mmCIF file of C-alpha atoms in Angstrom:
data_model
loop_
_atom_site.group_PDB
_atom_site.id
_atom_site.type_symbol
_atom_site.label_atom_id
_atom_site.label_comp_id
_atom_site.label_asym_id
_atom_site.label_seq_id
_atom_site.Cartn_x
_atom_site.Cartn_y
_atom_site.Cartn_z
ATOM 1 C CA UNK A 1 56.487 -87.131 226.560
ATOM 2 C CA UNK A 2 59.859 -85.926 225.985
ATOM 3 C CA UNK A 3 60.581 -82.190 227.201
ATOM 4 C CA UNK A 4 63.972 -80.447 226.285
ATOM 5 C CA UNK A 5 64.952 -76.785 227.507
ATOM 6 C CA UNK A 6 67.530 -75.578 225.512
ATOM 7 C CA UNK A 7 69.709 -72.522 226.335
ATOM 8 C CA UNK A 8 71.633 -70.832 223.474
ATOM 9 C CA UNK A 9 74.035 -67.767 223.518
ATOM 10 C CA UNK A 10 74.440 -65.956 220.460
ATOM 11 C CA UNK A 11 77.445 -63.544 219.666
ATOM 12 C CA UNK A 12 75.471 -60.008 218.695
ATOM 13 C CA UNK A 13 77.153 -59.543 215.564
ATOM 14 C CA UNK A 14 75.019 -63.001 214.463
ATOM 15 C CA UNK A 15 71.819 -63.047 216.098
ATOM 16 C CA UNK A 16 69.573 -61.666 213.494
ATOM 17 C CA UNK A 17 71.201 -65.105 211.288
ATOM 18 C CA UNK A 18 70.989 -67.164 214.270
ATOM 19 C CA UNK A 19 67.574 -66.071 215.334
ATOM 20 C CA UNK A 20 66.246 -66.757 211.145
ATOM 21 C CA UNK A 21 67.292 -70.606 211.977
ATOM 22 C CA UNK A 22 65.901 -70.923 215.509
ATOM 23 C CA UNK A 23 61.998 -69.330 213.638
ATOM 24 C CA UNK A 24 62.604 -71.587 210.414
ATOM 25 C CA UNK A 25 62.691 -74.372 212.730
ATOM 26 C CA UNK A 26 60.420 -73.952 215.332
ATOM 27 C CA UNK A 27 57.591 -72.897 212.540
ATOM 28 C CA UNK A 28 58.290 -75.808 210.588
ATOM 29 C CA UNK A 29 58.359 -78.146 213.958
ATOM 30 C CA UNK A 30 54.930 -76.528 214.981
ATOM 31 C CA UNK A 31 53.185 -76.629 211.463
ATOM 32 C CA UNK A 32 54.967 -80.089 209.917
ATOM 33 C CA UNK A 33 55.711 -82.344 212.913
ATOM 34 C CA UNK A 34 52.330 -83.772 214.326
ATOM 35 C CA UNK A 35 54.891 -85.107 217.152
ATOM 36 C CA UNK A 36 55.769 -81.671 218.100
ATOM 37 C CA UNK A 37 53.441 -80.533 220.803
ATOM 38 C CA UNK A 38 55.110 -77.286 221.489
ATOM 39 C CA UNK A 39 57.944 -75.472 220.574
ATOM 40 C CA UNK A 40 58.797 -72.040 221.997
ATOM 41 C CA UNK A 41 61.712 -69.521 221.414
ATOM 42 C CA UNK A 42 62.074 -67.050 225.127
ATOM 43 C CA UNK A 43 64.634 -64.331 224.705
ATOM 44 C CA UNK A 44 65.968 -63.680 228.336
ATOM 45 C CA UNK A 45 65.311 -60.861 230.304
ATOM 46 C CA UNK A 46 68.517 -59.525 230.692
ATOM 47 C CA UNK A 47 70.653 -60.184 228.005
ATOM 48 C CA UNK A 48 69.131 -59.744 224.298
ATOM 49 C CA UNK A 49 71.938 -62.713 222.731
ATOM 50 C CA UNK A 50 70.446 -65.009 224.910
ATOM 51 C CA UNK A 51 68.118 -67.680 223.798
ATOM 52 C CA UNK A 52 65.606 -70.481 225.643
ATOM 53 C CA UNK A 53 63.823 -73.010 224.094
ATOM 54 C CA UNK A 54 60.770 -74.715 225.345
ATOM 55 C CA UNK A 55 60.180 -77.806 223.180
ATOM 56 C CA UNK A 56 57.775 -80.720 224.237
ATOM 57 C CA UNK A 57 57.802 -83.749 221.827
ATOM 58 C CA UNK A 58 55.157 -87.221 222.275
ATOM 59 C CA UNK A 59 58.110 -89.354 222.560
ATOM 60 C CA UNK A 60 61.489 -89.751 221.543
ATOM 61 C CA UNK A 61 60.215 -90.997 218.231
ATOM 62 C CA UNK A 62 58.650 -87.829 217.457
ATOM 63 C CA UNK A 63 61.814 -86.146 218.359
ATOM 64 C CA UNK A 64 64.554 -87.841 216.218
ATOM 65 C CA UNK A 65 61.209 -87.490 213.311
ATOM 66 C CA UNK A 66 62.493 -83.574 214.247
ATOM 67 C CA UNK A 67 65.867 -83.749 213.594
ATOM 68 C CA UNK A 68 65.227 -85.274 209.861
ATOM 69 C CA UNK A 69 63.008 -82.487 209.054
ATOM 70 C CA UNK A 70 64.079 -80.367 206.235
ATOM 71 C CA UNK A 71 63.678 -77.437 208.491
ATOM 72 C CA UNK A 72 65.958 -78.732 211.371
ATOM 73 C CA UNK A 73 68.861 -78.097 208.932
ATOM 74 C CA UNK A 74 68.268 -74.494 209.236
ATOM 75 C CA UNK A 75 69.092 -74.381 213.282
ATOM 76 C CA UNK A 76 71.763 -77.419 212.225
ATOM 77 C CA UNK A 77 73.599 -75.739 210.159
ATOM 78 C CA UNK A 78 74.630 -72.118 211.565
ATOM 79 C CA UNK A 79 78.274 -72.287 212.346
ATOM 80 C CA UNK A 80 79.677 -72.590 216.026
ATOM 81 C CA UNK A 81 81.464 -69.501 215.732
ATOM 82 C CA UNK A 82 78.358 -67.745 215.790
ATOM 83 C CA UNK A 83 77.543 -68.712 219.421
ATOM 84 C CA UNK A 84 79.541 -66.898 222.414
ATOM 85 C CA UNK A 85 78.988 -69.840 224.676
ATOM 86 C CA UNK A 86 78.172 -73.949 223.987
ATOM 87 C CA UNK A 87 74.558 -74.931 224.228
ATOM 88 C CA UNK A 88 73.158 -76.811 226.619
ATOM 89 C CA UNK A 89 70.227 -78.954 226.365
ATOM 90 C CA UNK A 90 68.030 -80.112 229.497
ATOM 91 C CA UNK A 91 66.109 -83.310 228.722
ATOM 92 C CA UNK A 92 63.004 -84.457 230.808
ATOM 93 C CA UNK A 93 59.660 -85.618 231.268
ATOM 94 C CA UNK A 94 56.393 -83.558 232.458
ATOM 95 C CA UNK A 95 54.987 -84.257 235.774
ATOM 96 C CA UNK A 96 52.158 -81.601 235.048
ATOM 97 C CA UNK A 97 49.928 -81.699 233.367
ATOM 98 C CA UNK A 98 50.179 -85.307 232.626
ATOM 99 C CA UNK A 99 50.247 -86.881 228.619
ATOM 100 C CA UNK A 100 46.729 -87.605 228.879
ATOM 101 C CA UNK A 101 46.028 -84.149 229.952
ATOM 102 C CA UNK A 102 48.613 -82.551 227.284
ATOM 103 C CA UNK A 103 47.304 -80.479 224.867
#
């Protein structure tokens, strides 16, 4: 399985925008992409313009099946100058629980 943890900074003046692409893509990814085992959207503790996500695809097949969904274009296409810092995107594989034990 493919697991990415994504951190995104949004400038306050944008994040009701920003945060309207992040759900129209993470709903779509949950309810159209049978390769999308989980995708979750943390707001951080401390700060209110900062953004995780928590997004576990099969493979990498089922994660570049993501990024030609119609919906991906709403999180691809919000404008750079709406984030106060660059994302960063953490790319791994789960130890625990393992694939067969996924759900």
């Amino acid at each position: 399985m493919l697991v990415l943890f994504v951190t995104v900074n949004v400038k306050p003046e944008h994040r009701e925008e920003v945060l309207r692409g992040i759900h129209i893509d993470a709903t779509g990814a949950q309810k159209d992409e049978p390769g999308c085992l989980r995708f979750d959207i943390i707001q951080d503790q401390n700060d209110p313009n900062r953004f995780y996500f928590y997004e576990v695809y099969r493979d990498q097949k089922a994660f570049e099946a993501h990024l030609a969904a119609p919906h991906f274009a709403a999180w691809r296409d919000i404008p750079k100058s709406y984030f106060s810092a660059e994302t960063t995107v953490l790319r791994g594989h789960n130890l625990s629980p393992s694939d067969a034990d996924y759900r």
